[in-house]
């Protein structure tokens, strides 16, 4: 009866339109914001492993003993090892200087064990040259890679770089991308320039042999935003950047065990730029360089040192990142459960080791945190943003409810006489109220279905929409990869969110319809019939 | 005839009915202590000048409206809650102040439809015992003639029972439409009918649940003389078949043909003969 009584009301279509737009808007905003927050959390997790043992800048000792202890930890129930990998890091600050351009920048320096570090977090997933050519190493001293010709006269890179490119990198690409890459990197005979790592040794053009040239230095991986300019498209301009193998000075700032600055001049060794990395967080990528852990430890004088009583102090590191075995620490609750176990292990080591007074203080300064606690300020800022969006949602929902309420008031007003007629033939207040409530729910349902179709399609194609708008006018590009950490607008939506939004919309429609519906039900029949 | 009526049972009785309308702060008394009884089989015409309270009396007697004071009895049972009764009690001081007023308002007058038990009874009465014919027909424009006539039966049933009763209701509605001469128009919408035809539809609707009492509020007031006459003839014919009818009219000629005339002047019964 509700549909028959109210089907011809054109204004009802406006209600459906309002609900459709509200639902679509909420799906779009929730999906994009939720996707953004999820991506940020993923990146933060990917950056730190599961647990972080963090000391002061002067570091903390006996980390090796602690790592051994960590690796011996077993789960009480299954007996499985808890820790898959744990790696020490050194944090420091310094300057990077390229002699060729005299460009100097202040940077955060991280000493890492590259192989272990890649296992603990997702550092390796966006190492530009390593992914394509392999063979990136921080500890090995190498010259600059130089192209040469093989016995067939074909231009080749030294070592196994070409092999890695052909056998590992190309197969990892999609068909379309692989064709394009192969075309770009196709080398004709004796071609002297193409986009790839290394340079040609032009001085001996008659006898070109692939190899590493120049003095050998240890490697440095540089945050991509330190040396490359990011384009509006999200890609990096590599054409005018430093070539791989470019030497650079890194000036470090060693501290004493007590945390004082050394009186001697800071070390300024040469490194070679072997790769660049992108973690996805601009603040890190624009300010950080990575060198080998052992080299950093030596340069920063964090190795074993002789005490006054001729015994040797323990070498130090600034941080340990811990990756748990798969299946552990996947939820916040599980991490909270495991944290005391890690802390106990640390306390056991601290009690056992022959630490001197300074070392005890350093051990005392150590904090053990989950990846989430470590990035609390960063994540909480985004969560606050999410909260802000939720408040906006609330306001939008209230607006939607009021909109429906207004429209229903108008419908009820228009249907006053019909309400009177139905009551005069015995219609009950509940029956009349139910007619309008069912109608409200139907408007909510239909609006939700249309809104879901519109919203999910828009979210799925949001990047296409943006590209289309940017084609019309570049100023219409709202998502700038230079500003945000991600190249594209998050474009995934979750059924759970969609359900919740639809349910909310239907409830809002029913609530919006409820007041006028109850009013209609409670009216005396004659009130509705008296005025014609 | 009078002797027959005296013996007949009272169908509805209004006892000391007071009704006021409020126009802003101005009180407009419409009924000032009306007491009437309607007996089975009567054709009663309520007459009076405009504003004398005749339509209001019909609305109150049929439970479409509520009097501030007085009571209406159907089968000797009241259809309105006792005066002053409220579902949500007022503070004592407020209650006392209101009870001292000249006309303590009935709770249901101002707030909603009042006590649910009484409202349920009134709904049932309007659905099964009373039928209504209005001056402006009051048909639902979204439904066709047949559906309009079936409406009282459908409204009285639960949604789940609709399918079961629909066929029987349709059969009864068709028979009624045949009786009022609209068999050929049953699939038309009300806006496709003339005034007289619409009024016939509304009479058929009023008869759908075989009511004890038919209330007709100016049934010929919106029709030309000839059509009005035919509608009145139809009502008379129904009365001849035993249908009790209470009709408000200010057409003296038609009223003169009714078995009983209640004449109101300024909210009071001036004559009842």
Short mmCIF file of N, CA, C and O in Angstrom, two decimals, chain A residues 46-148:
data_model
loop_
_atom_site.label_atom_id
_atom_site.label_comp_id
_atom_site.label_asym_id
_atom_site.label_seq_id
_atom_site.Cartn_x
_atom_site.Cartn_y
_atom_site.Cartn_z
N UNK A 46 55.99 -1.70 7.41
CA UNK A 46 57.02 -2.18 6.49
C UNK A 46 58.38 -1.58 6.74
O UNK A 46 59.41 -2.11 6.35
N UNK A 47 58.37 -0.46 7.42
CA UNK A 47 59.62 0.26 7.64
C UNK A 47 60.36 -0.23 8.88
O UNK A 47 61.56 -0.06 9.00
N UNK A 48 59.64 -0.80 9.81
CA UNK A 48 60.22 -1.05 11.14
C UNK A 48 60.24 -2.51 11.56
O UNK A 48 60.78 -2.81 12.62
N UNK A 49 59.66 -3.41 10.82
CA UNK A 49 59.52 -4.77 11.33
C UNK A 49 58.43 -4.80 12.38
O UNK A 49 57.55 -3.94 12.38
N UNK A 50 58.47 -5.78 13.31
CA UNK A 50 57.39 -5.90 14.29
C UNK A 50 57.74 -5.20 15.61
O UNK A 50 56.90 -4.54 16.20
N UNK A 51 58.97 -5.40 16.05
CA UNK A 51 59.40 -4.74 17.30
C UNK A 51 60.66 -3.93 17.04
O UNK A 51 61.47 -4.29 16.18
N UNK A 52 60.81 -2.86 17.79
CA UNK A 52 62.00 -2.03 17.67
C UNK A 52 62.60 -1.86 19.06
O UNK A 52 61.90 -1.50 20.00
N UNK A 53 63.89 -2.19 19.18
CA UNK A 53 64.62 -1.97 20.42
C UNK A 53 65.47 -0.73 20.17
O UNK A 53 66.35 -0.73 19.33
N UNK A 54 65.13 0.34 20.88
CA UNK A 54 65.71 1.63 20.50
C UNK A 54 66.53 2.21 21.65
O UNK A 54 66.03 2.35 22.77
N UNK A 55 67.78 2.53 21.37
CA UNK A 55 68.64 3.18 22.37
C UNK A 55 68.85 4.63 22.03
O UNK A 55 68.27 5.14 21.08
N UNK A 56 69.68 5.29 22.80
CA UNK A 56 69.96 6.70 22.53
C UNK A 56 70.92 6.80 21.34
O UNK A 56 71.35 5.78 20.79
N UNK A 57 71.27 8.03 20.97
CA UNK A 57 72.14 8.23 19.79
C UNK A 57 73.52 7.59 20.00
O UNK A 57 74.16 7.13 19.05
N UNK A 58 73.97 7.58 21.26
CA UNK A 58 75.29 6.98 21.51
C UNK A 58 75.21 5.45 21.50
O UNK A 58 76.23 4.77 21.61
N UNK A 59 74.01 4.90 21.37
CA UNK A 59 73.85 3.45 21.20
C UNK A 59 73.79 2.69 22.50
O UNK A 59 73.84 3.26 23.59
N UNK A 60 73.66 1.37 22.37
CA UNK A 60 73.67 0.50 23.56
C UNK A 60 74.50 -0.75 23.25
O UNK A 60 74.57 -1.18 22.10
N UNK A 61 75.12 -1.32 24.27
CA UNK A 61 76.05 -2.43 24.05
C UNK A 61 75.35 -3.80 24.09
O UNK A 61 74.16 -3.88 24.35
N UNK A 62 76.14 -4.82 23.90
CA UNK A 62 75.71 -6.23 24.02
C UNK A 62 74.50 -6.57 23.16
O UNK A 62 73.69 -7.40 23.49
N UNK A 63 74.41 -5.89 22.03
CA UNK A 63 73.28 -6.18 21.13
C UNK A 63 73.41 -7.56 20.51
O UNK A 63 72.41 -8.21 20.22
N UNK A 64 74.68 -7.99 20.31
CA UNK A 64 74.85 -9.31 19.68
C UNK A 64 74.30 -10.41 20.60
O UNK A 64 73.61 -11.33 20.14
N UNK A 65 74.61 -10.27 21.90
CA UNK A 65 74.11 -11.24 22.87
C UNK A 65 72.58 -11.24 22.88
O UNK A 65 71.94 -12.28 22.97
N UNK A 66 72.04 -10.03 22.79
CA UNK A 66 70.59 -9.92 22.83
C UNK A 66 69.95 -10.57 21.59
O UNK A 66 68.93 -11.26 21.68
N UNK A 67 70.60 -10.37 20.43
CA UNK A 67 70.05 -10.97 19.20
C UNK A 67 70.09 -12.50 19.29
O UNK A 67 69.13 -13.19 18.90
N UNK A 68 71.19 -13.03 19.86
CA UNK A 68 71.28 -14.48 20.05
C UNK A 68 70.14 -14.96 20.96
O UNK A 68 69.47 -15.95 20.68
N UNK A 69 69.92 -14.19 22.06
CA UNK A 69 68.85 -14.53 22.99
C UNK A 69 67.48 -14.49 22.30
O UNK A 69 66.64 -15.37 22.50
N UNK A 70 67.30 -13.45 21.48
CA UNK A 70 66.02 -13.31 20.77
C UNK A 70 65.77 -14.50 19.86
O UNK A 70 64.66 -15.03 19.78
N UNK A 71 66.82 -14.91 19.15
CA UNK A 71 66.65 -16.01 18.19
C UNK A 71 66.41 -17.34 18.87
O UNK A 71 65.96 -18.30 18.23
N UNK A 72 66.73 -17.39 20.18
CA UNK A 72 66.49 -18.65 20.89
C UNK A 72 65.09 -18.70 21.52
O UNK A 72 64.69 -19.71 22.07
N UNK A 73 64.35 -17.58 21.43
CA UNK A 73 63.00 -17.56 22.04
C UNK A 73 62.05 -18.48 21.28
O UNK A 73 62.05 -18.51 20.04
N UNK A 74 61.27 -19.23 22.05
CA UNK A 74 60.33 -20.16 21.41
C UNK A 74 58.91 -19.89 21.95
O UNK A 74 58.74 -19.46 23.09
N UNK A 75 57.95 -20.16 21.11
CA UNK A 75 56.57 -20.00 21.54
C UNK A 75 56.21 -21.10 22.55
O UNK A 75 56.54 -22.26 22.34
N UNK A 76 55.54 -20.69 23.63
CA UNK A 76 55.23 -21.65 24.70
C UNK A 76 54.35 -22.79 24.19
O UNK A 76 54.52 -23.94 24.56
N UNK A 77 53.41 -22.45 23.31
CA UNK A 77 52.43 -23.46 22.89
C UNK A 77 52.95 -24.37 21.79
O UNK A 77 52.85 -25.59 21.87
N UNK A 78 53.54 -23.77 20.77
CA UNK A 78 53.91 -24.58 19.60
C UNK A 78 55.38 -24.96 19.59
O UNK A 78 55.79 -25.87 18.85
N UNK A 79 56.19 -24.25 20.37
CA UNK A 79 57.62 -24.52 20.37
C UNK A 79 58.34 -23.93 19.15
O UNK A 79 59.54 -24.12 18.95
N UNK A 80 57.59 -23.18 18.34
CA UNK A 80 58.22 -22.55 17.16
C UNK A 80 59.08 -21.38 17.58
O UNK A 80 58.77 -20.69 18.56
N UNK A 81 60.16 -21.10 16.84
CA UNK A 81 60.93 -19.89 17.17
C UNK A 81 60.07 -18.65 16.94
O UNK A 81 59.35 -18.56 15.94
N UNK A 82 60.15 -17.70 17.88
CA UNK A 82 59.32 -16.51 17.79
C UNK A 82 59.87 -15.50 16.79
O UNK A 82 59.13 -14.84 16.08
N UNK A 83 61.19 -15.42 16.77
CA UNK A 83 61.82 -14.34 16.00
C UNK A 83 62.40 -14.92 14.70
O UNK A 83 63.21 -15.84 14.73
N UNK A 84 61.96 -14.35 13.59
CA UNK A 84 62.48 -14.82 12.29
C UNK A 84 63.82 -14.16 11.99
O UNK A 84 64.74 -14.78 11.47
N UNK A 85 63.92 -12.88 12.31
CA UNK A 85 65.16 -12.16 12.04
C UNK A 85 65.24 -10.95 12.96
O UNK A 85 64.22 -10.37 13.33
N UNK A 86 66.45 -10.63 13.36
CA UNK A 86 66.67 -9.41 14.14
C UNK A 86 67.97 -8.81 13.64
O UNK A 86 68.95 -9.52 13.43
N UNK A 87 67.95 -7.53 13.39
CA UNK A 87 69.15 -6.90 12.82
C UNK A 87 69.46 -5.59 13.55
O UNK A 87 68.55 -4.83 13.88
N UNK A 88 70.76 -5.36 13.79
CA UNK A 88 71.13 -4.10 14.44
C UNK A 88 71.25 -2.95 13.44
O UNK A 88 71.52 -3.19 12.26
N UNK A 89 71.03 -1.75 13.93
CA UNK A 89 71.14 -0.55 13.08
C UNK A 89 71.95 0.49 13.84
O UNK A 89 71.98 0.49 15.07
N UNK A 90 72.55 1.38 13.06
CA UNK A 90 73.18 2.54 13.70
C UNK A 90 72.53 3.81 13.13
O UNK A 90 72.35 3.92 11.91
N UNK A 91 72.17 4.70 14.02
CA UNK A 91 71.58 5.97 13.59
C UNK A 91 72.58 7.08 13.85
O UNK A 91 73.13 7.16 14.95
N UNK A 92 72.76 7.92 12.88
CA UNK A 92 73.61 9.08 13.13
C UNK A 92 73.19 10.19 12.15
O UNK A 92 72.29 9.99 11.33
N UNK A 93 73.87 11.28 12.28
CA UNK A 93 73.58 12.40 11.37
C UNK A 93 74.88 12.88 10.74
O UNK A 93 75.96 12.73 11.31
N UNK A 94 74.77 13.43 9.56
CA UNK A 94 75.98 13.90 8.89
C UNK A 94 75.66 14.65 7.63
O UNK A 94 74.55 15.16 7.45
N UNK A 95 76.68 14.71 6.74
CA UNK A 95 76.52 15.45 5.48
C UNK A 95 76.87 14.53 4.32
O UNK A 95 77.75 13.68 4.44
N UNK A 96 76.21 14.71 3.23
CA UNK A 96 76.60 13.99 2.01
C UNK A 96 76.98 15.06 0.98
O UNK A 96 76.31 16.09 0.86
N UNK A 97 78.11 14.77 0.31
CA UNK A 97 78.62 15.78 -0.62
C UNK A 97 79.09 15.09 -1.90
O UNK A 97 79.84 14.11 -1.83
N UNK A 98 78.61 15.59 -3.03
CA UNK A 98 79.04 15.03 -4.31
C UNK A 98 80.15 15.93 -4.87
O UNK A 98 79.89 17.10 -5.16
N UNK A 99 81.36 15.40 -4.99
CA UNK A 99 82.47 16.25 -5.46
C UNK A 99 82.20 16.83 -6.85
O UNK A 99 82.59 17.97 -7.12
N UNK A 100 81.51 16.06 -7.70
CA UNK A 100 81.30 16.53 -9.07
C UNK A 100 80.50 17.82 -9.10
O UNK A 100 80.79 18.73 -9.85
N UNK A 101 79.49 17.91 -8.25
CA UNK A 101 78.62 19.08 -8.30
C UNK A 101 78.81 19.99 -7.10
O UNK A 101 78.20 21.05 -7.02
N UNK A 102 79.60 19.55 -6.15
CA UNK A 102 79.80 20.29 -4.89
C UNK A 102 78.49 20.44 -4.12
O UNK A 102 78.33 21.37 -3.34
N UNK A 103 77.55 19.58 -4.40
CA UNK A 103 76.26 19.67 -3.69
C UNK A 103 76.39 18.99 -2.34
O UNK A 103 76.84 17.83 -2.25
N UNK A 104 76.03 19.69 -1.28
CA UNK A 104 76.13 19.13 0.07
C UNK A 104 74.77 19.17 0.74
O UNK A 104 74.07 20.19 0.63
N UNK A 105 74.44 18.09 1.39
CA UNK A 105 73.14 18.06 2.09
C UNK A 105 73.29 17.43 3.46
O UNK A 105 74.09 16.50 3.62
N UNK A 106 72.50 17.93 4.41
CA UNK A 106 72.46 17.31 5.74
C UNK A 106 71.55 16.10 5.65
O UNK A 106 70.46 16.19 5.08
N UNK A 107 72.00 14.98 6.19
CA UNK A 107 71.20 13.74 6.08
C UNK A 107 71.25 12.94 7.39
O UNK A 107 72.16 13.12 8.20
N UNK A 108 70.26 12.09 7.54
CA UNK A 108 70.32 11.08 8.60
C UNK A 108 71.07 9.89 8.01
O UNK A 108 70.82 9.50 6.86
N UNK A 109 72.00 9.34 8.77
CA UNK A 109 72.79 8.22 8.27
C UNK A 109 72.38 6.95 9.02
O UNK A 109 72.31 6.96 10.26
N UNK A 110 72.09 5.92 8.26
CA UNK A 110 71.75 4.66 8.91
C UNK A 110 72.75 3.60 8.51
O UNK A 110 72.97 3.40 7.31
N UNK A 111 73.32 2.98 9.52
CA UNK A 111 74.20 1.85 9.25
C UNK A 111 73.38 0.58 9.30
O UNK A 111 72.75 0.30 10.33
N UNK A 112 73.35 -0.16 8.21
CA UNK A 112 72.49 -1.35 8.18
C UNK A 112 73.27 -2.56 7.64
O UNK A 112 74.22 -2.41 6.88
N UNK A 113 72.84 -3.74 8.09
CA UNK A 113 73.31 -4.96 7.44
C UNK A 113 72.30 -5.27 6.37
O UNK A 113 71.20 -5.76 6.67
N UNK A 114 72.64 -4.95 5.12
CA UNK A 114 71.64 -4.92 4.05
C UNK A 114 70.84 -6.22 3.95
O UNK A 114 69.60 -6.18 3.85
N UNK A 115 71.53 -7.35 3.98
CA UNK A 115 70.82 -8.63 3.80
C UNK A 115 69.79 -8.85 4.90
O UNK A 115 68.66 -9.23 4.65
N UNK A 116 70.22 -8.61 6.14
CA UNK A 116 69.31 -8.81 7.27
C UNK A 116 68.20 -7.76 7.28
O UNK A 116 67.03 -8.07 7.55
N UNK A 117 68.60 -6.55 6.95
CA UNK A 117 67.63 -5.45 6.99
C UNK A 117 66.49 -5.69 6.01
O UNK A 117 65.33 -5.40 6.28
N UNK A 118 66.83 -6.25 4.87
CA UNK A 118 65.80 -6.55 3.86
C UNK A 118 64.84 -7.64 4.34
O UNK A 118 63.70 -7.70 3.92
N UNK A 119 65.37 -8.52 5.19
CA UNK A 119 64.49 -9.59 5.69
C UNK A 119 63.54 -9.07 6.78
O UNK A 119 62.43 -9.57 6.94
N UNK A 120 64.03 -8.10 7.54
CA UNK A 120 63.24 -7.60 8.67
C UNK A 120 62.10 -6.69 8.20
O UNK A 120 61.01 -6.72 8.74
N UNK A 121 62.38 -5.87 7.20
CA UNK A 121 61.32 -4.98 6.72
C UNK A 121 61.29 -4.98 5.19
O UNK A 121 61.94 -5.81 4.56
N UNK A 122 60.53 -4.06 4.64
CA UNK A 122 60.33 -4.09 3.18
C UNK A 122 61.26 -3.16 2.44
O UNK A 122 60.93 -2.66 1.36
N UNK A 123 62.42 -2.93 3.03
CA UNK A 123 63.37 -1.99 2.45
C UNK A 123 63.74 -2.36 1.02
O UNK A 123 63.90 -1.50 0.16
N UNK A 124 63.86 -3.65 0.76
CA UNK A 124 64.36 -4.08 -0.55
C UNK A 124 63.36 -3.96 -1.69
O UNK A 124 63.73 -4.02 -2.86
N UNK A 125 62.08 -3.76 -1.35
CA UNK A 125 61.08 -3.83 -2.42
C UNK A 125 61.19 -2.67 -3.40
O UNK A 125 60.73 -2.78 -4.52
N UNK A 126 61.75 -1.54 -2.98
CA UNK A 126 61.88 -0.43 -3.94
C UNK A 126 63.32 0.08 -4.06
O UNK A 126 63.57 1.27 -4.12
N UNK A 127 64.24 -0.87 -4.07
CA UNK A 127 65.63 -0.50 -4.39
C UNK A 127 65.73 -0.48 -5.91
O UNK A 127 65.59 -1.52 -6.57
N UNK A 128 65.96 0.68 -6.48
CA UNK A 128 65.80 0.83 -7.93
C UNK A 128 66.73 -0.08 -8.73
O UNK A 128 66.28 -0.89 -9.55
N UNK A 129 68.04 0.00 -8.49
CA UNK A 129 68.98 -0.78 -9.33
C UNK A 129 69.02 -2.24 -8.91
O UNK A 129 69.18 -3.13 -9.74
N UNK A 130 68.90 -2.46 -7.61
CA UNK A 130 68.97 -3.86 -7.15
C UNK A 130 67.84 -4.69 -7.74
O UNK A 130 68.03 -5.84 -8.12
N UNK A 131 66.64 -4.09 -7.82
CA UNK A 131 65.51 -4.83 -8.38
C UNK A 131 65.76 -5.16 -9.85
O UNK A 131 65.35 -6.21 -10.33
N UNK A 132 66.42 -4.26 -10.56
CA UNK A 132 66.61 -4.46 -12.01
C UNK A 132 67.88 -5.26 -12.33
O UNK A 132 67.86 -6.13 -13.19
N UNK A 133 68.97 -4.90 -11.63
CA UNK A 133 70.27 -5.51 -12.00
C UNK A 133 70.86 -6.38 -10.91
O UNK A 133 71.88 -7.03 -11.11
N UNK A 134 70.26 -6.35 -9.72
CA UNK A 134 70.79 -7.14 -8.61
C UNK A 134 72.13 -6.59 -8.15
O UNK A 134 72.54 -5.48 -8.53
N UNK A 135 72.76 -7.33 -7.27
CA UNK A 135 74.16 -7.07 -6.95
C UNK A 135 74.43 -5.80 -6.15
O UNK A 135 75.57 -5.38 -6.02
N UNK A 136 73.40 -5.17 -5.62
CA UNK A 136 73.68 -3.99 -4.79
C UNK A 136 74.28 -4.45 -3.47
O UNK A 136 73.77 -5.38 -2.83
N UNK A 137 75.39 -3.83 -3.12
CA UNK A 137 76.05 -4.19 -1.86
C UNK A 137 76.60 -2.93 -1.21
O UNK A 137 77.06 -2.02 -1.90
N UNK A 138 76.52 -2.90 0.10
CA UNK A 138 77.05 -1.72 0.80
C UNK A 138 78.47 -1.96 1.28
O UNK A 138 79.31 -1.08 1.25
N UNK A 139 78.71 -3.20 1.70
CA UNK A 139 80.01 -3.48 2.33
C UNK A 139 81.13 -3.65 1.29
O UNK A 139 82.26 -3.21 1.52
N UNK A 140 80.80 -4.27 0.14
CA UNK A 140 81.85 -4.53 -0.86
C UNK A 140 82.35 -3.23 -1.47
O UNK A 140 81.57 -2.38 -1.87
N UNK A 141 83.67 -3.16 -1.55
CA UNK A 141 84.24 -1.97 -2.19
C UNK A 141 84.28 -2.21 -3.69
O UNK A 141 84.75 -3.25 -4.15
N UNK A 142 83.76 -1.26 -4.43
CA UNK A 142 83.70 -1.42 -5.88
C UNK A 142 83.99 -0.11 -6.58
O UNK A 142 83.81 0.96 -6.03
N UNK A 143 84.36 -0.27 -7.88
CA UNK A 143 84.50 0.92 -8.72
C UNK A 143 83.17 1.20 -9.39
O UNK A 143 82.14 0.65 -9.03
N UNK A 144 83.26 2.04 -10.39
CA UNK A 144 82.05 2.41 -11.12
C UNK A 144 81.78 1.37 -12.21
O UNK A 144 82.71 0.99 -12.92
N UNK A 145 80.52 0.89 -12.36
CA UNK A 145 80.26 -0.07 -13.44
C UNK A 145 80.37 0.61 -14.81
O UNK A 145 79.82 1.69 -15.01
N UNK A 146 81.10 -0.06 -15.70
CA UNK A 146 81.35 0.53 -17.02
C UNK A 146 80.92 -0.48 -18.08
O UNK A 146 81.22 -1.67 -17.99
N UNK A 147 80.24 0.00 -19.09
CA UNK A 147 79.80 -0.88 -20.18
C UNK A 147 80.98 -1.30 -21.05
O UNK A 147 81.96 -0.59 -21.18
N UNK A 148 80.81 -2.45 -21.63
CA UNK A 148 81.82 -2.90 -22.58
C UNK A 148 81.14 -3.73 -23.65
O UNK A 148 79.92 -3.75 -23.76
#
